[in-house]
mmCIF file of C-alpha atoms and ligand atoms in Angstrom:
data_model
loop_
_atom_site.group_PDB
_atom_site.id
_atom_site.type_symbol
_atom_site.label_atom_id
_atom_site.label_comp_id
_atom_site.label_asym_id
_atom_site.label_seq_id
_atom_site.Cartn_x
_atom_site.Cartn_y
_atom_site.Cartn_z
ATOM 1 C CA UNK A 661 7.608 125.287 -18.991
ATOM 2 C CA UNK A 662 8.181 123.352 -15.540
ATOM 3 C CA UNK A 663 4.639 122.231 -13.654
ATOM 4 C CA UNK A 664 3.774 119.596 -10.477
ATOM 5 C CA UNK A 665 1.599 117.154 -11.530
ATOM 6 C CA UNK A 666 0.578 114.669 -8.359
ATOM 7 C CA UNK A 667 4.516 115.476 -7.188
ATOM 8 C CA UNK A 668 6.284 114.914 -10.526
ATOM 9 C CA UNK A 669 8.132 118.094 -12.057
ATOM 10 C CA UNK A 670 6.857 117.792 -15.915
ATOM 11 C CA UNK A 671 8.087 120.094 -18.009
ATOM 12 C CA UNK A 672 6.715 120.786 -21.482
ATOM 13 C CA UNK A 673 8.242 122.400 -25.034
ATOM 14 C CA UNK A 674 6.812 123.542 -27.983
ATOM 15 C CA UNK A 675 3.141 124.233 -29.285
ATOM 16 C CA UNK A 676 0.338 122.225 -27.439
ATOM 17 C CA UNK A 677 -1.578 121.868 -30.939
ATOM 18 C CA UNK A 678 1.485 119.483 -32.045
ATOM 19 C CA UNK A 679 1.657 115.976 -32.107
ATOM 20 C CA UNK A 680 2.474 115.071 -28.275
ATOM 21 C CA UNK A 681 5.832 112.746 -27.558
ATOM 22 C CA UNK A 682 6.064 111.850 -23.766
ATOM 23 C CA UNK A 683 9.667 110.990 -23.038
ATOM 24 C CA UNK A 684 10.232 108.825 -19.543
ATOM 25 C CA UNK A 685 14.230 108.798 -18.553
ATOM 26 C CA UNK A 686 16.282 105.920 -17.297
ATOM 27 C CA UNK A 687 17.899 105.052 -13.838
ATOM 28 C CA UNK A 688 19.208 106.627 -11.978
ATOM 29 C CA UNK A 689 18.808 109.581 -13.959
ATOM 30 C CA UNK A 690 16.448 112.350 -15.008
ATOM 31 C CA UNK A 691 14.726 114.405 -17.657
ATOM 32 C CA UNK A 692 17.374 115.908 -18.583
ATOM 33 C CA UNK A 693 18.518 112.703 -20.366
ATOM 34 C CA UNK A 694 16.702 113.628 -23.239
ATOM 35 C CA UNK A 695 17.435 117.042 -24.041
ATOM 36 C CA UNK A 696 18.878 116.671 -27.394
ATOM 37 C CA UNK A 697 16.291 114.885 -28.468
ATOM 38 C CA UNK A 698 13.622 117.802 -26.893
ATOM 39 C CA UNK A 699 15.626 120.573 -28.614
ATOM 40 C CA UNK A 700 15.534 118.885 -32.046
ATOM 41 C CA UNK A 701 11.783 117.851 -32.016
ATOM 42 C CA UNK A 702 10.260 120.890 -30.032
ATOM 43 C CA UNK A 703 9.809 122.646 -33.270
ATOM 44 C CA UNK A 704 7.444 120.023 -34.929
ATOM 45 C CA UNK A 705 6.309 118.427 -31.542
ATOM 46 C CA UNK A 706 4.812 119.237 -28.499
ATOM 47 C CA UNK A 707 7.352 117.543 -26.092
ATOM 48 C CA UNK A 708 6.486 116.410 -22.752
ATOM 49 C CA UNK A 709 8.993 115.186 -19.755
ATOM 50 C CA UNK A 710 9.520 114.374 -16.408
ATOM 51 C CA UNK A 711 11.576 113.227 -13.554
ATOM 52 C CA UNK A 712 10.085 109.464 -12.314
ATOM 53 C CA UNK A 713 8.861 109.594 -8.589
ATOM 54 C CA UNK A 714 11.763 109.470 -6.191
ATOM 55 C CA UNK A 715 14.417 111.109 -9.168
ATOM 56 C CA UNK A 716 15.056 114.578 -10.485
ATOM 57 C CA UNK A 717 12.941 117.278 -8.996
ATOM 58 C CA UNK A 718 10.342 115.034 -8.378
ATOM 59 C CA UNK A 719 8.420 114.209 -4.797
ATOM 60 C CA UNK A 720 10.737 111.757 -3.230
ATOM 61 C CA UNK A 721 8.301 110.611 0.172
ATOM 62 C CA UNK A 722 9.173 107.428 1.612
ATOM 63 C CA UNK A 723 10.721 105.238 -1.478
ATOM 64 C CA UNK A 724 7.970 102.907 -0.935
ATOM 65 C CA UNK A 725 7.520 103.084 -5.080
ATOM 66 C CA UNK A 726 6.241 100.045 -7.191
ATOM 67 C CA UNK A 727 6.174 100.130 -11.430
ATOM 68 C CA UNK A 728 2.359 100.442 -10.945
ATOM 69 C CA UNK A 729 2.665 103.608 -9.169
ATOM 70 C CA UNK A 730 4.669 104.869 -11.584
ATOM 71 C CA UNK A 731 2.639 104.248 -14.445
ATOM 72 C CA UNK A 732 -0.469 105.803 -12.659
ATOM 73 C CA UNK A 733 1.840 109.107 -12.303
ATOM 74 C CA UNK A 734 2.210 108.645 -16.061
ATOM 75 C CA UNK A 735 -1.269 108.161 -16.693
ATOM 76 C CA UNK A 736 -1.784 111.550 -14.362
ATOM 77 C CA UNK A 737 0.185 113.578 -16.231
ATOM 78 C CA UNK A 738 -1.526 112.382 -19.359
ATOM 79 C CA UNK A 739 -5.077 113.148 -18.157
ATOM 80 C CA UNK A 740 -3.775 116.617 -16.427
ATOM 81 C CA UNK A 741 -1.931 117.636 -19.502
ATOM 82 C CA UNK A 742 -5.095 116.113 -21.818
ATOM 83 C CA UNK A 743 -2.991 114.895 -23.999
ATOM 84 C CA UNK A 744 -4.544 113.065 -26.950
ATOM 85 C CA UNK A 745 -2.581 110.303 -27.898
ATOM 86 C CA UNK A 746 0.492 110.763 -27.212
ATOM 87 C CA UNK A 747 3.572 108.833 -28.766
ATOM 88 C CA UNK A 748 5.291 107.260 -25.221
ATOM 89 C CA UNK A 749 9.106 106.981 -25.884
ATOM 90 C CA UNK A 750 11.096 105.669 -22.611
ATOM 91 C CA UNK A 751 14.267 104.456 -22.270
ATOM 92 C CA UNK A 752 15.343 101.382 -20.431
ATOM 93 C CA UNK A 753 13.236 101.878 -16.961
ATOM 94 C CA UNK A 754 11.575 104.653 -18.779
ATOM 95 C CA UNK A 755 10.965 101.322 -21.024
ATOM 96 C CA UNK A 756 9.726 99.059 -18.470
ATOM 97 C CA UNK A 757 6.971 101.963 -17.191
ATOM 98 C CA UNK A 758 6.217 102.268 -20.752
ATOM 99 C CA UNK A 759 5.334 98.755 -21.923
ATOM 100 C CA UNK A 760 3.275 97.863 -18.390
ATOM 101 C CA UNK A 761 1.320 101.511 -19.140
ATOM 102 C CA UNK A 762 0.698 100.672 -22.959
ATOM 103 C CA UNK A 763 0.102 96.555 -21.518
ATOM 104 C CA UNK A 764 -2.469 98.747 -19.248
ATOM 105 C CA UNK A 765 -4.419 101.121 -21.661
ATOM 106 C CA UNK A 766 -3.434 101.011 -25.587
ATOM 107 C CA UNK A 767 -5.880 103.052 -26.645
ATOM 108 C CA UNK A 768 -4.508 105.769 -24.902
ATOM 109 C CA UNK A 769 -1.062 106.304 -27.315
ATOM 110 C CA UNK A 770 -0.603 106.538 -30.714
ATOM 111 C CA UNK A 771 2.928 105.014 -31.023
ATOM 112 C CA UNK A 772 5.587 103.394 -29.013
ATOM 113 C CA UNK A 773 9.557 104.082 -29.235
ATOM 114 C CA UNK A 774 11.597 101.654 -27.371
ATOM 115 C CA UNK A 775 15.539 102.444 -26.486
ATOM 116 C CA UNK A 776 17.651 100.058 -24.506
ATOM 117 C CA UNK A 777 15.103 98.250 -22.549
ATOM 118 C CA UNK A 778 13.299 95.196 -22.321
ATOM 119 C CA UNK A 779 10.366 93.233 -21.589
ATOM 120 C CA UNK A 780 11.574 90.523 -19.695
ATOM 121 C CA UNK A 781 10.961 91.072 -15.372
ATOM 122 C CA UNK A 782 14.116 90.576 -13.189
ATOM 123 C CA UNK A 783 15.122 86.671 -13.025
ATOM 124 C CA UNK A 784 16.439 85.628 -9.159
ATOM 125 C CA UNK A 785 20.064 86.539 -10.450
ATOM 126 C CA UNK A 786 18.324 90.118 -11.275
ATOM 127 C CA UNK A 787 16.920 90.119 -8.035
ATOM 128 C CA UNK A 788 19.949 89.389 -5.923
ATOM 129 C CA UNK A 789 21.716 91.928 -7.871
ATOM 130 C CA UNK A 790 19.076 94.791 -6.978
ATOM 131 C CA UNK A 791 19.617 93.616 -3.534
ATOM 132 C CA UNK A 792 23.383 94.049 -3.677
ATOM 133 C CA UNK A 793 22.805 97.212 -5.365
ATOM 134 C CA UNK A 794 20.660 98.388 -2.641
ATOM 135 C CA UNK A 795 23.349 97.306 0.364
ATOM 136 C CA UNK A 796 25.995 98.828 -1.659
ATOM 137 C CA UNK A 797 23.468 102.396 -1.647
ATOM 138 C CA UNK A 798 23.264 101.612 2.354
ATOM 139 C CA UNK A 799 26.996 100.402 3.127
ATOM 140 C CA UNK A 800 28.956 102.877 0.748
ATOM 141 C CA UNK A 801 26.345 105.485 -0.031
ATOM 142 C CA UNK A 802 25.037 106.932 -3.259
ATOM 143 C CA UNK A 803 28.400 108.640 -4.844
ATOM 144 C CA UNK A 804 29.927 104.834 -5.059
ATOM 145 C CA UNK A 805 27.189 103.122 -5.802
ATOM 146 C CA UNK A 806 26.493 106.132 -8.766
ATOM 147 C CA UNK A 807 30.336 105.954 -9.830
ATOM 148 C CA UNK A 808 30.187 101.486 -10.477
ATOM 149 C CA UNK A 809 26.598 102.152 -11.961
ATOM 150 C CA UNK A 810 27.204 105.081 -14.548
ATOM 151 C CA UNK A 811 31.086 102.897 -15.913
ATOM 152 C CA UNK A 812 28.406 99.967 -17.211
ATOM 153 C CA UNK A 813 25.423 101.819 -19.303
ATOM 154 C CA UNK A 814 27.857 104.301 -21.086
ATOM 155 C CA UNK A 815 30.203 102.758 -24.291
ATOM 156 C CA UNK A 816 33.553 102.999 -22.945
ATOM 157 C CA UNK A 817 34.335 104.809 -25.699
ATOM 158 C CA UNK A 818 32.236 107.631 -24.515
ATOM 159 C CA UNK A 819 33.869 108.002 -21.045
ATOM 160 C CA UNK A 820 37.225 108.086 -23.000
ATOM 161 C CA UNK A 821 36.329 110.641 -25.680
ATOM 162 C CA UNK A 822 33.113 112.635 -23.828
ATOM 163 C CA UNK A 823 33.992 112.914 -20.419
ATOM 164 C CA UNK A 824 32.314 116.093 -20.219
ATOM 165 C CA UNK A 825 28.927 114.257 -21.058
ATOM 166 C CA UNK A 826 29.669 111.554 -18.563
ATOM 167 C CA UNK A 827 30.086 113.795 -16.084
ATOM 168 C CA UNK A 828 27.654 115.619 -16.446
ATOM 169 C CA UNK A 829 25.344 112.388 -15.841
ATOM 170 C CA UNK A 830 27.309 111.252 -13.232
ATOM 171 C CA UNK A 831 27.170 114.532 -11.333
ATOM 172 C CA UNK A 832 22.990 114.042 -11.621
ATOM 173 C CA UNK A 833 23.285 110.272 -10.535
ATOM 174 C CA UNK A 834 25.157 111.286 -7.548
ATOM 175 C CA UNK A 835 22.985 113.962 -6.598
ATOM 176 C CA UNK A 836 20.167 111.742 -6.316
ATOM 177 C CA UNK A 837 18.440 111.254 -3.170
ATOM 178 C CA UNK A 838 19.188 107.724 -1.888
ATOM 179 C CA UNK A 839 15.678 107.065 -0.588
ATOM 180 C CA UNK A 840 14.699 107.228 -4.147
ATOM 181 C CA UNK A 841 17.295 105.342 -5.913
ATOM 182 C CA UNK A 842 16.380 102.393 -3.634
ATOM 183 C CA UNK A 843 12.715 102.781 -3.820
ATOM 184 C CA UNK A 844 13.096 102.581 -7.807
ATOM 185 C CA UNK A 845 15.406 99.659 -7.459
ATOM 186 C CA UNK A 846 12.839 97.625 -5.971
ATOM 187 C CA UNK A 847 9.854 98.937 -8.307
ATOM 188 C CA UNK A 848 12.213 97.469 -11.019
ATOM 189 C CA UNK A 849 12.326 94.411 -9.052
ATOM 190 C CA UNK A 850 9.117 93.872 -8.484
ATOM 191 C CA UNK A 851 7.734 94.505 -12.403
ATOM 192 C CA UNK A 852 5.741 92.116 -14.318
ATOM 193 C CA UNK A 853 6.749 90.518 -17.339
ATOM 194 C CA UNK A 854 5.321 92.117 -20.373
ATOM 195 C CA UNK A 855 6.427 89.743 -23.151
ATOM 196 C CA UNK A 856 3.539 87.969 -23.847
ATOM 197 C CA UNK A 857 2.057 91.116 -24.241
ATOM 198 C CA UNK A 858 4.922 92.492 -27.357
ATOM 199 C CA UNK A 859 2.287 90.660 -29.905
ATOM 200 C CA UNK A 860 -0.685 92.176 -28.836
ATOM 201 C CA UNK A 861 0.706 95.428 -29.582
ATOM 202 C CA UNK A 862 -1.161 97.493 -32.413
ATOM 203 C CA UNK A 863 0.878 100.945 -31.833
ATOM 204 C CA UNK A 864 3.308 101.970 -34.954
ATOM 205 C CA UNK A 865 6.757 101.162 -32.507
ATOM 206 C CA UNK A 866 10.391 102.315 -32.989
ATOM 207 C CA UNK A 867 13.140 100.143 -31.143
ATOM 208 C CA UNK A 868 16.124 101.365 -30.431
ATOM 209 C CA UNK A 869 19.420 100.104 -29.296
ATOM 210 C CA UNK A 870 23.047 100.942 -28.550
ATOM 211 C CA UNK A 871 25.461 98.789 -30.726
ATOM 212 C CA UNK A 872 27.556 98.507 -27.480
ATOM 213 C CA UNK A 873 24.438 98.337 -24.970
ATOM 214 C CA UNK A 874 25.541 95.543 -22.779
ATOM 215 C CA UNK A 875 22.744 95.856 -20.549
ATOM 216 C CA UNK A 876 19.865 94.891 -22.889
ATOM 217 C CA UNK A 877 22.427 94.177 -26.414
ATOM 218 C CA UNK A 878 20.991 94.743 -29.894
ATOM 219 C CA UNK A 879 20.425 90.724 -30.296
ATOM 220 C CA UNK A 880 17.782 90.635 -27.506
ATOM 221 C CA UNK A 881 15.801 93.820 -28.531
ATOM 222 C CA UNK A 882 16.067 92.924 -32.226
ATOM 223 C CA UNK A 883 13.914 89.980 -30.776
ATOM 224 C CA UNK A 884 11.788 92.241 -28.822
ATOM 225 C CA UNK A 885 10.766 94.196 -32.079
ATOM 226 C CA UNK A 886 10.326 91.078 -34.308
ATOM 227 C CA UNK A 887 7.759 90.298 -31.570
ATOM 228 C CA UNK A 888 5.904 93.560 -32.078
ATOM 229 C CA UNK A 889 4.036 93.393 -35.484
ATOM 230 C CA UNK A 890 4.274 97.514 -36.488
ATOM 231 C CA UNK A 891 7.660 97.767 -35.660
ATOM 232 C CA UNK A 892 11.225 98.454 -36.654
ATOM 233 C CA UNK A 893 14.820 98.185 -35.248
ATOM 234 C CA UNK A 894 17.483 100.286 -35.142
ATOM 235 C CA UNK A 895 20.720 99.492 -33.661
ATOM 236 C CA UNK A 896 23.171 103.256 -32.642
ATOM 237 C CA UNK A 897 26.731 103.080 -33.776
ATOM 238 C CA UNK A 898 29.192 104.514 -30.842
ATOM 239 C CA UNK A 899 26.477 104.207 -28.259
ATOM 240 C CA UNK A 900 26.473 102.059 -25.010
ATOM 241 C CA UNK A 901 22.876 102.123 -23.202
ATOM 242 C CA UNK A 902 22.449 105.239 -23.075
ATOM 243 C CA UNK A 903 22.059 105.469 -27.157
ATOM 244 C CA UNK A 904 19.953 109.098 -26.566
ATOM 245 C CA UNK A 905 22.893 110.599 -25.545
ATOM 246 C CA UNK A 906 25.839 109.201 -27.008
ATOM 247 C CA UNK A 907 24.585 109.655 -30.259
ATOM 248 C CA UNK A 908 21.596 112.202 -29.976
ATOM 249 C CA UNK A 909 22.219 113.088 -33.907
ATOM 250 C CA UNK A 910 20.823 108.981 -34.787
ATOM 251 C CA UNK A 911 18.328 108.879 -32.102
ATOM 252 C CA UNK A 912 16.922 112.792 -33.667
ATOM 253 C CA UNK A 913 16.973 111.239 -37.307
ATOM 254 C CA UNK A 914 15.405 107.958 -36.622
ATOM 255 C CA UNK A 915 13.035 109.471 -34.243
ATOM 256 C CA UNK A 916 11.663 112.262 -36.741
ATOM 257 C CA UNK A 917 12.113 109.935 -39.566
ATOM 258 C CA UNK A 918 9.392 107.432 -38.077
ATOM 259 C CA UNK A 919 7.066 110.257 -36.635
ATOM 260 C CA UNK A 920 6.762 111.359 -39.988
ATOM 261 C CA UNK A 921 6.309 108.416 -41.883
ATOM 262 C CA UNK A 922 4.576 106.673 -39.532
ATOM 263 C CA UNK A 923 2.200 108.795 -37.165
ATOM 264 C CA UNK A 924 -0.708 110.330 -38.047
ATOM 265 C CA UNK A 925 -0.532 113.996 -36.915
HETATM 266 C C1 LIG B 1667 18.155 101.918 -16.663
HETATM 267 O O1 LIG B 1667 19.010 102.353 -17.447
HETATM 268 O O2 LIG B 1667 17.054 102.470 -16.513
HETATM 269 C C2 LIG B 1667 18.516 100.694 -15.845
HETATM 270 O O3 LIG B 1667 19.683 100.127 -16.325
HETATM 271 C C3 LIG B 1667 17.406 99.703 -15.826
HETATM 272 C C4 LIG B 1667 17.698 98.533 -14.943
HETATM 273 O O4 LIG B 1667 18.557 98.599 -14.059
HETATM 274 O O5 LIG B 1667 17.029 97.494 -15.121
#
């Protein structure tokens, strides 16, 4: 079922009663990002998603977006949706909005799953990159800029032998509107750091990484986990950043393995 919450498209599967998962997509992408993982878990879960401000169906306004903001929209669709404490699973950006908004309110989740992100805020070389990135959206427009940035975060091996999924994501990454790919650039940009906060975390937490993630690799979020006490690591054979959907079969298994062993329903 598709609502508008505050200007976000949500959309929500399976029985309200259930268990709640809220599942926040990477950049440049949208909810669609975690289908596989929606279709699997509907049927024991009540799955919530939705497209980040600026992305997807989602109000786009004037780009002027910081990581706060977005983790107010989360906690919006939370209260809207009453969800009782949810287990927030995010992905890279989805990530970042998902350690500031547990950093922000713990008590309001009742577990934590991690892929392909990180904790760390953007160093200067991170910054001049987004800046680059941003020029290249204004000089050579969105289609380029979506074409170099989709080639890094899959495996290569997955643009060789799934070209159909790649395009797929591409197609959605071009289709963005520019206004809100830059205006999530620079909320990336301008996030706090959250490490000092990995050891205050109390939440049961699943981390998850691509074996060939080359944006945040397996060594640095095997460190991120061993800094969260509850935790455990997982690293995705065949899977670049984008571990979800290169190998959604993994992701489903470890996913529904540590919901059952390790959330109280
Ligand atoms: C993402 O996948 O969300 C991005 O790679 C995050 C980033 O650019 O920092």
């Amino acid at each position: 079922m598709q609502k508008q919450i505050n200007g976000l498209a949500v959309y929500t599967y399976g029985n309200k009663k259930n268990t709640p998962i809220i599942f926040v997509h990477g950049f440049p992408l949208d909810n669609t990002m975690w289908k596989n993982q929606i279709k699997f878990l509907q049927k024991d879960y009540y799955c919530i998603t939705y497209d980040v401000r600026g992305l997807g169906n989602s109000y786009v306004g004037d780009g002027q977006y910081t990581m706060e903001a977005y983790v107010w929209d989360l906690f919006s669709i939370i209260n809207e949706l009453n969800l009782n404490k949810p287990v927030l699973c995010g992905l890279s950006m989805g990530g970042y909005i998902s350690l500031r908004a547990v950093e922000t309110n713990q008590s309001k989740f009742g577990g934590l799953i991690l892929c392909d992100t990180k904790s760390e805020a953007d160093n200067d070389t991170g910054k001049l990159i987004r800046a680059f990135k941003i020029n290249q959206i204004n000089t050579k427009g969105i289609e380029h800029f979506a074409e170099e940035f989709l080639s890094t975060v899959f495996f290569e091996d997955t643009i060789k032998n799934n070209s159909k999924l790649y395009n797929e994501f591409l197609e959605i990454a071009k289709s963005q509107n520019p206004i809100g790919v830059k205006g999530a650039l620079i909320a990336m940009l301008s996030r706090t750091d959250t490490t000092s906060f990995l050891e205050k975390i109390k939440l049961p937490t699943l981390v998850i990484c691509g074996a060939f993630d080359n944006l945040t690799p397996p060594v640095q979020m095997r460190k991120l986990a061993e800094k969260i006490k509850n935790s455990e690591f997982s690293s995705i054979p065949f899977a670049g950043h984008m571990s979800p959907l290169e190998n959604p079969s993994m992701v489903n298994d470890l996913i529904s393995g540590f919901m059952k062993r390790k959330i109280q329903s």
